[in-house]
PDB file of C-alpha atoms in Angstrom:
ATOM      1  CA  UNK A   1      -9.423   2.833  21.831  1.00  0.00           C
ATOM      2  CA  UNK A   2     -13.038   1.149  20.620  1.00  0.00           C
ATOM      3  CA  UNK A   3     -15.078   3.201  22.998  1.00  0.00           C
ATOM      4  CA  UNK A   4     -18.144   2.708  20.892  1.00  0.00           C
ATOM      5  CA  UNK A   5     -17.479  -0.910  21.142  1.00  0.00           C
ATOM      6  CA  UNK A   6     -16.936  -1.165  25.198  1.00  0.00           C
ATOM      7  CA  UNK A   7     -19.914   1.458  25.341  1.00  0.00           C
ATOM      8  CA  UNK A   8     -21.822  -1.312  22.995  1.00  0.00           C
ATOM      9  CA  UNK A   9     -20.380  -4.195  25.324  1.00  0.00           C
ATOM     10  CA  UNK A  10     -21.473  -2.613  28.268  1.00  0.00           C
ATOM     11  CA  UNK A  11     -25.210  -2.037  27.126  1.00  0.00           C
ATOM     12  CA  UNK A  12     -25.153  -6.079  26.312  1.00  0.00           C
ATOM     13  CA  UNK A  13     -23.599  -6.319  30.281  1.00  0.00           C
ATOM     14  CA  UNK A  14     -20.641  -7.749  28.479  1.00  0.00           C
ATOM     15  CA  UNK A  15     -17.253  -6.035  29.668  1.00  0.00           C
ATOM     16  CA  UNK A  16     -14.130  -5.932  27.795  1.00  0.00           C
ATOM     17  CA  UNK A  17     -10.423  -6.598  28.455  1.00  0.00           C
ATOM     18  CA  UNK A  18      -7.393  -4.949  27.357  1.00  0.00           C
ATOM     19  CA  UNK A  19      -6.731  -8.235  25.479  1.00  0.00           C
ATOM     20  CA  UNK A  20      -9.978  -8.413  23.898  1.00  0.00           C
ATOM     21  CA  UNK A  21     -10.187  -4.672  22.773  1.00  0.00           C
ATOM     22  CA  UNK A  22      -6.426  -5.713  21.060  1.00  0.00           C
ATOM     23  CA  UNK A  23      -8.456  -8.497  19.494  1.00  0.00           C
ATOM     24  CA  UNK A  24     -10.846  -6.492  18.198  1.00  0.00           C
ATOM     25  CA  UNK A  25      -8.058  -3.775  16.933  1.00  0.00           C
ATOM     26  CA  UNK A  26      -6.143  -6.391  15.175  1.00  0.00           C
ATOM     27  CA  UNK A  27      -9.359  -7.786  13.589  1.00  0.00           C
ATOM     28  CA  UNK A  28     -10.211  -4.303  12.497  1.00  0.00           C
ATOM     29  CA  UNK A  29      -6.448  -3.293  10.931  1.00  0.00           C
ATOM     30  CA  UNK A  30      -6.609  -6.851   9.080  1.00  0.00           C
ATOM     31  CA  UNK A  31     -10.710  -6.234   8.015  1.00  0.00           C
ATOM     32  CA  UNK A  32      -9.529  -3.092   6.344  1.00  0.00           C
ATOM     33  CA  UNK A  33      -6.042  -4.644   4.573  1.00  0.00           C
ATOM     34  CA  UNK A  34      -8.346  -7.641   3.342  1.00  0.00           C
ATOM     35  CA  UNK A  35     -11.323  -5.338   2.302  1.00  0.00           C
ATOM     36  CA  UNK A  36      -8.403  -3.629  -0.423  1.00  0.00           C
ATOM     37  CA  UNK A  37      -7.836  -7.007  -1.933  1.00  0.00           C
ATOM     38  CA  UNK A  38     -11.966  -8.541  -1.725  1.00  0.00           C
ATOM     39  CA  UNK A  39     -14.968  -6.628  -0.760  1.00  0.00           C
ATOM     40  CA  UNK A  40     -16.086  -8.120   2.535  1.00  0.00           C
ATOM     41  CA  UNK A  41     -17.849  -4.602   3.405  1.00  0.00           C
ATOM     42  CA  UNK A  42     -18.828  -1.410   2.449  1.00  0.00           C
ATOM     43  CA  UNK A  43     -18.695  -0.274   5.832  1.00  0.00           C
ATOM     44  CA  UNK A  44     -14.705   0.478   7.167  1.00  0.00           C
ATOM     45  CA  UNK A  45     -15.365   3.759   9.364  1.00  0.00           C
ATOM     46  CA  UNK A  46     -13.284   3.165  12.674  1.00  0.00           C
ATOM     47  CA  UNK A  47     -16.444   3.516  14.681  1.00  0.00           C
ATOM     48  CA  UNK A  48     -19.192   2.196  12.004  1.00  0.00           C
ATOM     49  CA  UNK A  49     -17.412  -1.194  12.127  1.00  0.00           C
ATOM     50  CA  UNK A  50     -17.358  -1.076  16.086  1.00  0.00           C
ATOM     51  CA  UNK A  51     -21.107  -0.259  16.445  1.00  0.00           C
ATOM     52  CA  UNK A  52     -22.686  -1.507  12.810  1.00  0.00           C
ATOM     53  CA  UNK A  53     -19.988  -4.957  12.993  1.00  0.00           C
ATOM     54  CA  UNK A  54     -18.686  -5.410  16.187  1.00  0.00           C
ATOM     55  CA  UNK A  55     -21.182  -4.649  18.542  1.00  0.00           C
ATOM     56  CA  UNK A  56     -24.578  -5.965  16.449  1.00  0.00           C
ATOM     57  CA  UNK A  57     -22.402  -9.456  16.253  1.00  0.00           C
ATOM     58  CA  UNK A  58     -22.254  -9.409  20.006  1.00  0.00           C
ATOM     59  CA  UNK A  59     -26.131  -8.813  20.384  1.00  0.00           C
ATOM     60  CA  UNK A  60     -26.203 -12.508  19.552  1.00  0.00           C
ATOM     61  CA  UNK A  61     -24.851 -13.066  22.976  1.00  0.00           C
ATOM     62  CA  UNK A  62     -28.213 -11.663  24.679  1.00  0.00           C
ATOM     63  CA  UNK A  63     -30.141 -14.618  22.392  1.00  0.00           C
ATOM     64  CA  UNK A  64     -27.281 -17.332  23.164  1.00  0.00           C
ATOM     65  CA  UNK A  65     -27.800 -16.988  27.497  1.00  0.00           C
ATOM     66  CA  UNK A  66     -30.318 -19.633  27.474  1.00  0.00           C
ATOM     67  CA  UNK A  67     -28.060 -22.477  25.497  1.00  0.00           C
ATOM     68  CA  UNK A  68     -24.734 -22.034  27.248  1.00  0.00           C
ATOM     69  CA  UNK A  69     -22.866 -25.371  28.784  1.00  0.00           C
ATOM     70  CA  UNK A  70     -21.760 -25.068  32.350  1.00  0.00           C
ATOM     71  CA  UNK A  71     -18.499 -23.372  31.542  1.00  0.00           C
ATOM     72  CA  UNK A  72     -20.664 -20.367  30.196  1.00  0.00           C
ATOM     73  CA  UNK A  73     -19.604 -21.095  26.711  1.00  0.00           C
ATOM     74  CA  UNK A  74     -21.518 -23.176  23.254  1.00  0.00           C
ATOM     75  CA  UNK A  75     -20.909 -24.337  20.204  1.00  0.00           C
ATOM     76  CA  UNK A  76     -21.642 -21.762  16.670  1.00  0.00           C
ATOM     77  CA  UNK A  77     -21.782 -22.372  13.658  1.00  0.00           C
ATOM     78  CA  UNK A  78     -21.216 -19.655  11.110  1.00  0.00           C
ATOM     79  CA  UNK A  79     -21.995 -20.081   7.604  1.00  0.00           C
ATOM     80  CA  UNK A  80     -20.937 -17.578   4.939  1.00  0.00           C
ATOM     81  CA  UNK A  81     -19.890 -14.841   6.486  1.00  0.00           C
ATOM     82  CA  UNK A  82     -17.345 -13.335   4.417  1.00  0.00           C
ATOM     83  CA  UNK A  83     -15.790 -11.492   7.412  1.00  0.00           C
ATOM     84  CA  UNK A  84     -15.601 -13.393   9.588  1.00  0.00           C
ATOM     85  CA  UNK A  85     -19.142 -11.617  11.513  1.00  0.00           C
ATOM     86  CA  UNK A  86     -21.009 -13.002  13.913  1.00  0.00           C
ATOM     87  CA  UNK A  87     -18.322 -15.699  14.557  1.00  0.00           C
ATOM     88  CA  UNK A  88     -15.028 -13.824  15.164  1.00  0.00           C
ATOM     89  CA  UNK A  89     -16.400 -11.264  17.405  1.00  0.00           C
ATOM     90  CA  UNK A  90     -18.192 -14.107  19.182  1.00  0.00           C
ATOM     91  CA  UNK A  91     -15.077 -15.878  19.749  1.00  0.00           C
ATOM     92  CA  UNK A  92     -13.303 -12.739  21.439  1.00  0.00           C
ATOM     93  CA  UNK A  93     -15.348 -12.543  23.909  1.00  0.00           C
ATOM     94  CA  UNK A  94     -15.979 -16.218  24.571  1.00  0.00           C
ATOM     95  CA  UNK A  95     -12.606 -17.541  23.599  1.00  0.00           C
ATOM     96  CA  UNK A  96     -13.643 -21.377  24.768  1.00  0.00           C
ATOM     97  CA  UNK A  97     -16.556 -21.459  22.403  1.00  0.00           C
ATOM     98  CA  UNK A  98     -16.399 -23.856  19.640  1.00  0.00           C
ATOM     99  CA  UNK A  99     -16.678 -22.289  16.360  1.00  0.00           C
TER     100      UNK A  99
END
């Protein structure tokens, strides 16, 4: 389940729970039921949206080191993104950051 995105993680030293790869699932299942209805993307291949979504909205994390509080978390503020990328992704994997 989302290899390419725990490979992707793990090249951005970020690792991965079972609850977070769920996350991720979920946020994939409802990406693809929401794309039928409005065109958030072109891109809906199982393992395009983990490398080309997924993991390029968690290369943000690499930039974001430098400007975390104490608790290892921040504050983002995501404008217009249709689906929900950089933000939700972001938010997985730092579930205390304010969005």
């Amino acid at each position: 389940m989302m290899e390419k995105l725990v490979e992707g993680a793990r090249q951005l030293r970020l690792t991965m729970t079972e609850h977070q790869l769920r996350q991720f699932q979920t946020y994939y299942e409802q990406l693809l039921e929401w794309n039928q209805r409005v065109n958030l993307t072109g891109i809906t291949d199982y393992d395009e949206v983990q490398g080309k979504h997924f993991v390029d909205s968690l290369s943000i994390d690499l930039t974001l080191k430098d400007v975390r509080w104490a608790d290892g978390n921040f504050a983002v503020l995501d404008i217009g993104t249709g689906a929900g990328m950089p933000g939700i992704p972001l938010k997985i994997v730092h579930p205390k950051t304010k969005l």
